[in-house]
XYZ file of C-alpha atoms in Angstrom:
688
model
C -33.172 -4.398 0.442
C -29.553 -4.305 1.517
C -27.978 -7.216 3.378
C -26.941 -6.794 7.005
C -23.464 -7.330 8.411
C -24.398 -10.876 9.462
C -25.954 -11.999 6.170
C -23.567 -13.868 3.902
C -24.099 -13.952 0.167
C -21.509 -15.791 -1.917
C -19.892 -12.887 -3.766
C -17.955 -9.925 -2.403
C -16.465 -7.141 -4.545
C -13.661 -4.712 -3.753
C -13.416 -1.684 -6.050
C -10.701 0.938 -6.470
C -11.679 3.775 -8.809
C -8.505 5.454 -10.037
C -7.910 8.340 -12.382
C -7.386 6.054 -15.389
C -8.848 2.626 -14.586
C -11.436 1.162 -12.241
C -10.034 -1.988 -10.612
C -12.145 -4.798 -9.207
C -11.370 -7.849 -7.108
C -14.179 -10.377 -6.861
C -14.383 -13.230 -4.367
C -16.862 -16.061 -4.989
C -17.257 -18.274 -1.914
C -18.853 -21.046 -3.990
C -15.605 -21.754 -5.818
C -13.145 -20.094 -3.429
C -11.773 -18.106 -6.370
C -10.556 -14.523 -6.287
C -10.180 -12.851 -9.648
C -9.410 -9.353 -10.882
C -11.066 -7.201 -13.490
C -10.179 -3.821 -14.973
C -12.238 -1.304 -16.897
C -11.645 2.349 -17.926
C -12.759 4.971 -15.425
C -15.522 7.345 -16.555
C -14.445 10.724 -15.071
C -17.732 12.481 -15.884
C -19.528 10.033 -13.541
C -17.389 7.280 -11.954
C -20.494 5.262 -11.067
C -20.971 4.528 -14.784
C -17.601 2.824 -15.073
C -18.167 1.064 -11.753
C -21.462 -0.526 -12.787
C -20.123 -1.291 -16.272
C -17.167 -3.122 -14.760
C -19.330 -5.097 -12.313
C -21.736 -6.213 -15.041
C -18.915 -7.169 -17.411
C -17.168 -9.086 -14.623
C -20.427 -10.877 -13.790
C -20.814 -11.967 -17.418
C -17.207 -13.106 -17.687
C -16.950 -14.922 -14.369
C -20.441 -16.355 -14.017
C -22.124 -14.662 -11.077
C -25.372 -12.692 -10.804
C -25.749 -9.227 -9.309
C -28.130 -10.668 -6.710
C -25.279 -12.898 -5.473
C -23.225 -9.906 -4.235
C -23.405 -9.347 -0.475
C -20.793 -6.610 0.006
C -19.493 -3.856 -2.254
C -16.389 -2.268 -0.691
C -15.672 0.905 -2.603
C -12.456 2.961 -2.731
C -12.363 6.185 -4.687
C -10.296 9.282 -5.447
C -13.383 11.479 -5.909
C -12.819 13.460 -2.695
C -9.143 14.148 -3.434
C -9.808 15.078 -7.055
C -12.629 17.462 -6.087
C -10.236 19.407 -3.850
C -7.301 19.389 -6.246
C -9.492 20.462 -9.161
C -11.502 22.903 -6.987
C -14.809 21.340 -8.036
C -16.443 22.340 -4.778
C -19.705 23.964 -3.757
C -19.855 27.402 -2.137
C -19.136 27.174 1.583
C -19.218 29.343 4.679
C -17.103 29.097 7.838
C -18.736 29.985 11.149
C -16.232 30.625 13.934
C -15.840 32.566 17.153
C -15.842 36.320 16.518
C -12.283 37.543 16.126
C -10.955 34.259 14.738
C -12.148 34.564 11.143
C -8.558 34.646 9.826
C -7.315 31.378 11.345
C -7.121 29.729 7.905
C -4.834 32.457 6.559
C -2.691 32.808 9.672
C -2.044 29.061 9.714
C 1.262 27.948 11.204
C 4.505 29.898 11.089
C 6.308 27.167 9.185
C 8.125 27.961 5.929
C 8.179 25.043 3.518
C 10.269 26.903 0.944
C 12.941 28.308 3.237
C 14.839 30.245 0.555
C 11.918 31.307 -1.649
C 11.505 35.069 -2.006
C 7.763 34.687 -2.602
C 6.747 31.479 -0.816
C 3.344 30.043 -1.645
C 0.776 30.121 1.120
C -1.582 27.153 1.577
C -4.866 27.630 -0.294
C -7.780 29.224 1.532
C -10.894 27.532 0.162
C -13.361 29.889 1.839
C -12.911 33.614 1.024
C -12.845 36.225 3.762
C -16.360 37.531 3.101
C -17.728 34.014 3.659
C -16.147 33.620 7.090
C -18.640 34.607 9.777
C -17.652 35.469 13.328
C -20.400 34.706 15.845
C -20.467 36.191 19.331
C -19.639 33.429 21.830
C -16.561 32.214 23.698
C -15.536 29.028 25.470
C -12.462 29.254 27.707
C -9.446 26.938 27.501
C -10.831 24.915 30.449
C -14.171 24.329 28.675
C -16.200 26.826 30.699
C -18.362 29.408 28.947
C -17.129 32.995 29.020
C -19.563 34.512 26.474
C -22.883 32.666 26.052
C -24.354 31.991 22.613
C -27.617 33.936 22.380
C -30.748 33.482 20.296
C -30.103 36.893 18.734
C -26.674 35.719 17.551
C -28.254 32.650 15.948
C -30.891 34.753 14.189
C -28.180 37.092 12.910
C -26.250 34.089 11.591
C -29.296 32.895 9.673
C -29.732 36.324 8.059
C -26.078 36.390 6.974
C -26.375 32.901 5.512
C -29.442 33.945 3.556
C -27.430 36.781 2.019
C -24.426 34.567 1.155
C -26.537 31.583 -0.024
C -23.983 28.780 0.580
C -24.496 25.071 -0.071
C -22.553 24.024 3.047
C -21.406 25.396 6.400
C -18.342 24.534 8.473
C -18.703 25.296 12.183
C -15.464 25.510 14.176
C -15.554 27.475 17.436
C -12.691 28.119 19.831
C -12.127 25.318 22.348
C -15.182 23.407 21.169
C -13.168 20.197 21.425
C -13.548 20.601 25.219
C -17.131 21.885 25.249
C -19.174 21.278 22.065
C -22.402 22.838 23.392
C -22.320 25.978 21.229
C -21.469 24.073 18.039
C -24.282 21.633 18.736
C -26.743 24.484 19.257
C -25.726 26.081 15.939
C -26.166 22.748 14.130
C -29.577 22.150 15.723
C -30.704 25.685 14.917
C -29.659 25.449 11.265
C -31.236 21.997 10.895
C -34.577 23.566 11.777
C -34.194 27.046 10.276
C -32.260 26.136 7.088
C -32.743 22.362 6.586
C -31.261 22.386 3.076
C -27.804 23.382 4.306
C -25.082 20.770 4.745
C -23.449 21.452 8.139
C -20.183 20.057 9.518
C -19.156 20.665 13.139
C -15.552 20.292 14.258
C -16.532 18.796 17.630
C -18.259 15.885 15.881
C -15.539 15.386 13.260
C -12.158 16.178 14.805
C -12.492 17.000 18.499
C -8.823 17.843 18.935
C -6.682 20.679 20.207
C -5.054 23.094 17.671
C -7.587 25.391 16.051
C -5.878 25.768 12.646
C -5.745 22.049 11.885
C -9.250 21.519 13.278
C -10.635 24.392 11.203
C -8.922 23.220 8.023
C -10.248 19.679 8.479
C -13.791 20.889 9.141
C -13.777 23.213 6.128
C -12.569 20.449 3.817
C -15.224 18.125 5.183
C -18.038 20.645 4.714
C -17.010 21.431 1.152
C -16.875 17.728 0.299
C -20.307 16.846 1.699
C -22.234 18.010 -1.414
C -19.676 16.287 -3.682
C -19.759 12.880 -2.002
C -23.469 12.997 -1.202
C -24.144 13.773 -4.873
C -21.952 10.902 -6.032
C -23.529 8.443 -3.585
C -27.000 9.485 -4.775
C -25.995 8.789 -8.391
C -24.439 5.473 -7.462
C -27.452 4.409 -5.394
C -29.891 5.246 -8.213
C -27.710 3.437 -10.751
C -27.525 0.368 -8.521
C -31.284 0.403 -7.959
C -31.912 0.624 -11.690
C -29.843 -2.550 -12.137
C -31.513 -4.366 -9.244
C -28.156 -4.385 -7.457
C -28.486 -4.200 -3.645
C -25.294 -5.181 -1.790
C -24.191 -3.635 1.482
C -22.214 -0.585 0.287
C -19.152 0.340 2.358
C -16.673 3.130 1.542
C -12.924 2.852 2.096
C -11.396 5.418 4.455
C -7.924 6.906 4.656
C -7.150 4.690 7.664
C -7.466 1.524 5.558
C -10.827 0.520 7.028
C -14.319 0.935 5.624
C -17.368 2.842 6.813
C -21.054 2.923 5.951
C -22.328 5.090 3.124
C -24.127 7.215 5.715
C -20.877 7.922 7.584
C -19.092 8.685 4.302
C -21.794 11.199 3.353
C -21.451 13.013 6.703
C -17.654 12.769 7.033
C -16.301 12.611 3.471
C -12.910 14.046 4.493
C -12.163 10.528 5.766
C -12.100 9.341 2.120
C -9.127 11.444 0.986
C -6.765 8.445 0.737
C -9.556 5.993 0.030
C -7.973 4.214 -2.949
C -4.250 4.195 -2.033
C -4.951 2.931 1.491
C -6.209 -0.316 -0.056
C -2.763 -0.947 -1.519
C -1.134 -0.388 1.872
C -3.587 -2.822 3.475
C -2.734 -5.401 0.805
C 0.982 -5.011 1.545
C 0.328 -5.636 5.245
C -1.523 -8.835 4.305
C 1.333 -9.909 2.055
C 3.808 -9.342 4.872
C 2.246 -12.249 6.746
C 1.830 -14.448 3.670
C 5.420 -13.944 2.507
C 6.976 -14.016 5.969
C 8.585 -10.628 5.267
C 8.458 -8.065 8.086
C 9.800 -5.135 6.034
C 8.199 -4.309 2.706
C 8.168 -1.231 0.481
C 4.932 -1.187 -1.527
C 4.986 0.654 -4.855
C 1.698 1.195 -6.660
C 2.099 2.576 -10.173
C -1.123 3.111 -12.064
C -2.055 5.391 -14.895
C -1.729 8.669 -13.004
C 0.348 8.321 -9.831
C 3.069 6.364 -8.054
C 2.255 5.658 -4.398
C 4.818 4.439 -1.885
C 3.876 2.796 1.422
C 6.155 1.208 3.991
C 5.478 -1.922 6.065
C 7.769 -2.222 9.092
C 7.533 -5.155 11.477
C 4.441 -6.321 9.621
C 2.453 -3.102 10.104
C 1.662 -0.075 7.980
C 2.199 3.212 9.784
C -0.940 5.272 10.424
C -0.381 8.986 11.041
C -2.809 11.217 12.888
C -2.480 14.097 10.449
C -1.983 14.321 6.704
C -2.532 16.981 4.104
C -4.013 17.582 0.706
C -2.694 20.366 -1.508
C -0.722 21.781 1.475
C -3.844 21.971 3.685
C -3.710 19.981 6.950
C -6.218 17.203 7.549
C -6.389 16.073 11.168
C -7.700 12.521 10.765
C -5.934 9.153 10.986
C -4.596 8.044 7.616
C -2.209 5.483 6.231
C 1.213 7.020 5.613
C 1.648 7.170 1.826
C 3.962 9.216 -0.378
C 2.506 9.930 -3.807
C 4.084 11.535 -6.865
C 2.612 12.250 -10.283
C 4.280 9.396 -12.146
C 2.159 6.747 -13.832
C 1.682 5.091 -17.176
C -0.182 8.137 -18.464
C 2.373 10.703 -17.221
C 3.339 13.135 -19.964
C 6.922 13.884 -20.990
C 7.940 17.433 -21.868
C 11.186 18.851 -23.202
C 11.988 22.229 -21.677
C 13.702 25.081 -23.509
C 17.044 24.111 -21.980
C 16.693 20.614 -23.521
C 15.849 19.138 -20.142
C 13.190 16.427 -20.166
C 10.625 16.107 -17.382
C 8.005 13.404 -16.867
C 4.760 14.170 -15.002
C 2.993 15.194 -12.897
C 0.539 16.001 -15.729
C -1.222 12.893 -16.995
C -3.133 11.972 -20.135
C -5.678 10.237 -17.876
C -8.108 7.707 -19.321
C -9.584 10.099 -21.891
C -7.928 10.703 -24.235
C -5.171 8.675 -22.547
C -1.769 7.848 -24.027
C -1.396 8.133 -27.792
C -1.254 4.332 -28.084
C -4.862 4.087 -26.820
C -6.019 5.505 -30.162
C -8.445 7.950 -28.532
C -6.894 11.176 -29.749
C -4.030 11.530 -27.293
C -0.912 13.065 -28.851
C 1.489 13.662 -25.930
C 4.356 11.278 -25.240
C 3.648 9.195 -22.143
C 5.374 6.465 -20.146
C 3.037 3.858 -21.638
C 3.858 5.066 -25.157
C 7.555 4.590 -24.393
C 6.987 1.035 -23.146
C 4.946 0.174 -26.236
C 7.558 1.718 -28.546
C 10.317 -0.402 -26.981
C 8.329 -3.646 -27.244
C 7.889 -4.040 -23.496
C 4.094 -4.104 -23.781
C 2.176 -6.454 -26.063
C 0.127 -4.147 -28.244
C -2.278 -6.957 -29.198
C -3.365 -8.179 -25.733
C -3.582 -5.088 -23.531
C -6.229 -5.257 -20.748
C -6.557 -8.998 -21.267
C -7.307 -8.508 -24.929
C -9.922 -5.847 -24.233
C -7.923 -3.091 -25.954
C -5.533 -3.105 -28.906
C -2.728 -0.578 -28.647
C -1.596 1.557 -31.581
C 2.169 1.092 -31.653
C 2.686 3.455 -34.567
C 0.796 6.241 -32.772
C 3.052 5.676 -29.759
C 6.185 6.006 -31.927
C 4.869 9.195 -33.507
C 4.144 10.698 -30.063
C 7.640 9.848 -28.799
C 9.225 11.125 -32.006
C 7.319 14.416 -32.001
C 7.375 15.114 -28.261
C 10.839 13.886 -27.254
C 13.072 12.527 -30.020
C 13.087 15.498 -32.402
C 13.418 18.214 -29.720
C 16.418 16.340 -28.266
C 17.926 15.193 -31.561
C 17.658 11.495 -30.641
C 16.355 8.362 -32.304
C 12.874 7.263 -31.288
C 14.256 4.298 -29.320
C 16.872 6.384 -27.495
C 14.238 8.996 -26.649
C 11.827 6.370 -25.295
C 14.618 4.766 -23.268
C 15.594 8.179 -21.867
C 11.975 8.907 -20.951
C 11.839 5.663 -18.963
C 15.203 6.394 -17.309
C 13.915 9.768 -16.064
C 10.743 8.104 -14.823
C 12.661 5.400 -12.965
C 14.915 8.003 -11.349
C 11.830 9.841 -10.065
C 10.374 6.609 -8.705
C 13.635 5.713 -7.004
C 13.842 9.148 -5.381
C 10.342 8.727 -3.899
C 11.333 5.355 -2.418
C 14.597 6.636 -0.969
C 12.873 9.628 0.619
C 10.179 7.399 2.161
C 12.834 5.169 3.751
C 15.639 7.617 4.537
C 13.315 9.881 6.525
C 12.692 6.875 8.796
C 16.405 6.198 9.145
C 16.284 2.804 7.400
C 18.260 1.289 4.525
C 16.416 0.289 1.304
C 18.612 -2.810 1.115
C 16.808 -4.149 4.196
C 13.447 -4.082 2.401
C 11.678 -6.227 -0.171
C 9.757 -4.311 -2.831
C 6.149 -5.242 -3.617
C 5.333 -3.969 -7.108
C 1.678 -3.580 -8.058
C -0.641 -1.469 -10.141
C -0.942 -1.748 -13.908
C 2.434 -0.161 -14.719
C 4.736 -1.149 -11.823
C 5.835 -4.498 -13.248
C 7.671 -2.888 -16.160
C 9.647 -0.527 -13.890
C 10.174 -2.377 -10.603
C 13.420 -4.177 -11.397
C 15.047 -1.043 -12.845
C 13.913 0.972 -9.802
C 15.241 -1.744 -7.493
C 18.618 -1.420 -9.225
C 18.342 2.348 -8.761
C 17.789 2.033 -4.996
C 19.885 -1.034 -4.115
C 16.876 -3.257 -3.366
C 17.722 -6.859 -4.264
C 14.362 -8.611 -3.902
C 11.053 -7.778 -5.629
C 7.660 -9.483 -5.290
C 5.104 -9.293 -8.094
C 1.862 -10.349 -6.376
C -0.914 -12.417 -7.841
C -3.382 -10.005 -9.508
C -0.821 -7.228 -9.096
C -2.695 -4.840 -11.362
C -5.711 -4.807 -9.029
C -3.925 -5.318 -5.696
C -5.387 -2.176 -4.099
C -8.839 -3.642 -4.727
C -7.549 -6.893 -3.159
C -6.618 -4.986 0.002
C -10.039 -3.335 -0.015
C -11.669 -6.770 -0.367
C -10.116 -7.779 2.982
C -10.959 -4.563 4.865
C -12.668 -4.260 8.236
C -15.053 -1.554 9.357
C -13.199 1.054 11.463
C -14.337 4.129 13.408
C -11.617 6.475 14.703
C -12.605 8.497 17.766
C -10.651 11.027 19.827
C -10.915 13.108 22.986
C -8.406 15.934 23.550
C -7.328 17.311 26.896
C -3.789 18.159 28.006
C -3.175 16.119 31.162
C -0.051 15.337 33.167
C 0.781 11.640 32.775
C 0.941 10.802 36.473
C -1.226 8.787 38.890
C -2.923 11.909 40.276
C -4.473 12.501 36.846
C -6.285 9.154 36.680
C -9.437 10.724 38.133
C -9.562 12.995 35.067
C -8.455 10.390 32.533
C -10.865 7.605 33.529
C -14.127 9.492 32.693
C -12.650 10.482 29.304
C -11.812 6.845 28.572
C -15.267 5.691 29.646
C -16.893 8.249 27.364
C -14.614 7.254 24.496
C -15.362 3.535 24.935
C -19.105 4.180 25.168
C -18.956 6.136 21.910
C -16.955 3.341 20.247
C -19.480 0.693 21.292
C -22.371 2.876 20.134
C -20.801 3.223 16.673
C -20.497 -0.565 16.374
C -24.088 -0.933 17.600
C -25.245 1.399 14.828
C -23.414 -0.739 12.269
C -25.017 -3.943 13.612
C -21.663 -5.606 14.297
C -22.075 -8.857 16.286
C -20.339 -8.904 19.676
C -17.986 -11.684 18.549
C -16.685 -9.525 15.682
C -15.956 -6.392 17.718
C -12.523 -5.142 18.701
C -11.533 -1.829 20.286
C -7.985 -0.466 20.389
C -6.901 2.499 22.516
C -3.921 4.827 22.134
C -2.657 8.083 23.612
C -0.986 11.063 21.945
C 1.894 11.960 24.276
C 4.860 14.314 24.462
C 7.464 15.641 26.839
C 6.195 18.768 28.503
C 7.028 21.730 26.282
C 7.200 19.782 23.017
C 5.007 20.987 20.152
C 4.372 17.546 18.633
C 3.135 14.184 19.892
C 3.787 10.491 19.414
C 0.818 8.128 19.314
C 1.430 5.299 21.778
C -0.801 2.167 21.730
C -2.338 1.240 25.076
C -1.988 -2.368 26.189
C -5.564 -2.749 27.463
C -8.882 -0.941 27.760
C -8.254 -0.180 31.448
C -5.906 2.497 32.752
C -4.819 2.074 36.363
C -1.483 3.067 37.913
C 0.332 0.018 36.548
C -1.114 0.524 33.043
C -0.203 4.231 33.146
C 3.360 3.378 34.157
C 3.596 0.930 31.236
C 2.183 3.539 28.864
C 4.826 6.089 29.926
C 7.593 3.492 29.506
C 6.280 2.678 26.022
C 6.360 6.390 25.164
C 10.023 6.660 26.185
C 10.853 3.566 24.100
C 9.004 4.897 21.054
C 10.670 8.308 21.385
C 14.067 6.585 21.476
C 13.245 4.503 18.393
C 12.030 7.534 16.453
C 14.570 10.156 17.526
C 17.471 8.129 18.992
C 17.056 9.557 22.487
C 14.615 9.705 25.386
C 14.377 11.601 28.688
C 12.907 9.201 31.276
C 13.277 11.808 34.004
C 11.258 14.487 32.164
C 7.565 15.211 32.706
C 5.229 13.612 30.161
C 1.798 14.878 29.079
C -1.151 13.140 27.467
C -2.679 15.402 24.828
C -5.364 13.157 23.297
C -6.916 9.749 23.877
C -7.864 7.727 20.801
C -10.052 4.727 20.123
C -10.375 2.593 17.020
C -13.684 0.722 16.999
C -13.206 -2.210 14.637
C -15.951 -4.387 13.205
C -14.452 -7.560 11.765
C -16.005 -8.460 8.418
C -15.941 -12.060 7.112
C -12.686 -12.690 5.264
C -12.422 -14.384 1.861
C -11.211 -17.966 2.228
C -9.520 -18.103 -1.158
C -8.025 -21.230 -2.659
C -4.469 -21.070 -4.013
C -4.458 -20.342 -7.758
C -4.366 -23.451 -9.908
C -1.248 -24.114 -11.980
C -1.698 -24.431 -15.730
C 1.731 -25.445 -16.937
C 1.215 -26.105 -20.626
C 4.745 -27.390 -21.074
C 5.150 -25.052 -24.020
C 8.376 -23.102 -24.407
C 8.085 -19.345 -24.105
C 7.594 -17.159 -27.130
C 9.988 -14.374 -28.042
C 9.658 -10.726 -28.932
C 11.966 -7.943 -29.971
C 12.509 -5.722 -26.933
C 14.804 -2.698 -26.730
C 17.158 -3.154 -23.751
C 20.359 -1.278 -22.883
C 20.646 0.497 -26.207
C 19.717 -2.186 -28.729
C 16.994 -4.604 -29.841
C 17.147 -8.106 -28.371
C 15.140 -11.306 -28.771
C 13.607 -11.692 -25.298
C 11.671 -14.663 -23.913
C 7.978 -13.886 -23.291
C 6.197 -16.051 -20.707
C 2.536 -16.305 -19.713
C 2.168 -16.013 -15.958
C -0.955 -18.196 -15.968
C 1.075 -21.067 -17.397
C 3.805 -21.006 -14.760
C 3.596 -23.829 -12.240
C 4.716 -23.356 -8.599
C 8.481 -23.533 -8.374
C 9.006 -22.491 -11.986
C 12.058 -20.232 -12.331
C 12.680 -17.678 -15.086
C 16.012 -16.049 -15.871
C 16.207 -12.500 -17.182
C 16.026 -10.840 -19.539
C 12.402 -11.862 -19.925
C 8.882 -10.494 -20.121
C 6.125 -12.191 -18.089
C 2.625 -11.287 -19.234
C -0.733 -11.561 -17.516
C -4.166 -10.166 -18.262
C -3.741 -6.623 -16.919
C -0.022 -6.073 -16.445
C 3.429 -7.267 -17.510
C 6.716 -7.849 -15.688
C 10.095 -6.966 -17.191
C 13.096 -8.862 -15.794
C 16.486 -7.378 -16.616
C 19.873 -9.024 -16.911
C 21.135 -10.454 -13.648
C 17.624 -11.054 -12.282
C 15.578 -14.227 -11.971
C 12.149 -14.934 -10.533
C 10.275 -17.899 -9.141
C 6.564 -18.537 -8.712
C 5.743 -19.536 -5.131
C 2.857 -21.729 -3.946
C 0.617 -18.676 -3.383
C 0.978 -17.599 -6.991
C 3.303 -14.674 -6.304
C 6.419 -14.104 -8.392
C 9.483 -13.529 -6.214
C 12.406 -11.981 -8.080
C 15.966 -11.535 -6.918
C 19.254 -10.174 -8.207
C 21.936 -12.828 -8.444
C 24.744 -10.758 -9.969
C-alpha cells in the first residue's frame, strides 16, 4: 500500500531518466546523507533501468526498498515518443468547418528566406479529423446545439477509424465546456476503451490553434505514458516496492501518477526542469542571484537561466515546432552531449551532433559496438577522462577503441593527427555550447559576464571552463553531485497544479464584477486539487497571476498577483506591475493605454517535506595529487589529478588540473583556479 503525503519514511529518491543514463539522488533521513547514483538507461523499457538502479543503490548505500517513502520521477519518455513518432493512432474531434486548424496554424514564417519552408508536423491526418455539428459563440452562448444524432454519428465514424485515442477541441469551449463534456461522457459509456482528452479540461485558454495542438499531443501521449506507468507499477509490485510515485512536470513541480496518465503533455520537459529547479536552489545557497545553468549529459546540452533567484516559467513552449500551451520552465536545448557524433562533410567541414550514439551502443570507448567518433571518445583520447574508473569504477573505457573511432571518423578525412582531430572535435563542440549560452542571455538583453555558470550533468565538467572562456564568463560552480544534479532538483520538488481561466476583460474597476466569480472558481478548483492529493492545510500555498496586454497587442505578459483578493486597490497595483514588467522586458511602457486581462492563472502548490541534508564530510588524506598525461593546447602535459572526495573545505587548486569524482570529472585550464566551499561545491574563477 502506498504511503500518503503525511507519512514519512526515511528514504526519498529523485530519478531523472535521460537518453543515455538514469540518474538517482537518494536522501536518507536517518543519516542526513544525500548521495548520487548512475546507471545506464534501458531504452526498450526505462522501468528496467530504473528498478535496476534503485536496487543497486540500495545494496551500495544500505537501505531497504521498504524504507522508501517517495519516488519522484523525471523522464524524457513523452518527448522521445513525439520526436520518434512512436504514437498510437489518434482522432481529432472539432467543430464542423474547423478540421484544418492544425494545418492552417499561425501565419509566422520561421525560415524567412527559405524557398520551401517546412511546415510544423500534423500528427493527425486529415481523414482522422472529424467535424461535429455544434457551435458555441465567442461569448460562450450556444448557437448550434449538440444533438444525440451528432453523437451517434461520431461513434459510427470512430468505429470505422478504430483509433486508440481521441482529442476533443471545440470552438470557444474554453468559455463554455458543456459540449466537450457531453462528448467525453458519451464516449466513456459508448466506447469505454478509448482514451479521450478534452481541451477544456487540459488547456482552457483562448487561441484555437495552440489549444488544439496541445490537446492533440496530450491525447496521443496518453497510451504511451499510461503504458509505461503500468509497466513501472507492475515492476515495482514484483519487487515489493511501494513508495508514493510522483511524476515531474515541465513546470518544475510534481504531480500524481493519475494526473500524469490523464495529462501526459505536462511531462514534456520532465527531466530538464529538475536541473532548473536545482539551479534555483543553488542560487540561495551560493548567494548568487544570476546563474546560467548548463546541463550536459550523454545526448543533449540544456541551458536554463536564473535571474534574481528565480527560473523563468513560460506559458507556452513547443516540441518539434508544435506549440504546447502549458506552463513550463524556460530551457534551451541543443543536441550536444557526450554521445554526440562527429561527422566530416564533403567540404571538409566537421559537425558535431545532434545525432547521438545514445547508451546502446554508445560511444566507441564503451566497448559495446559503437564505431562513430563522439565527444566522449575525444575526451578519452586526450586523457581528460580516466578510462579505468568511469562511472565510479562501474565501467572500464576502451581508450584504443576511442582512438580508432577518432582516427577513422575525423583524423583521416581531415588529414590530421588523432590528437589534433580530437582537440578540433572538442573545439567545435565548445563553440556550439557557447552559442547556446549567448543566445539564451542575449535574447533577454543581459551580459554573460554578469552571470555565474553552474556546470552539471556527466559531461559538463570537462567543457565548462573552455565554454566560459568562449563566452566571457569568469566564474563557474561545479556543484556537489554535479552528474546527478537534475535528480537533486527533483528530490526537492513540490507538488504543483497549474490552472487557468481565459476571458478577455478590460482591466478597470467596472470589470471586477466579472473577474471576481472567475477568481472564486479558479481558487475553488485549486483547493479541490490539493484536497484530492491529501495535502495538509499547513503545507498548501496558492499563487495567482494574470496574462495581460495593451489593447490590440497579440501577445501577453504574465504578471504575478500580490494576493488572492482582487479589489480596486489590488487591480490598480496589478496594472502598475504590468507597466513595470513591460518596461523591463521591452524598454518602454504606455501607462495611459488601455490594458486587458486575457487569462487568470493559479498555481496550487503542495509543499512536500524537504531533505535536511548534512554538509558533506571532508576526507583530506593529505596525499599529493597524482598526475596524468593530458593533451592541452596542442601538446601532451603532465597534469595534476585530484580526487574531489579528498578535498577539504577551503582547499584551492590551480589549473591546469583534473578533479575526479565518481560520475564526472572537472578540467581546469591555465589561468583558472577553484576552491571547495563549506557546502561541498567547487567554485572556480579566472585570475588571468
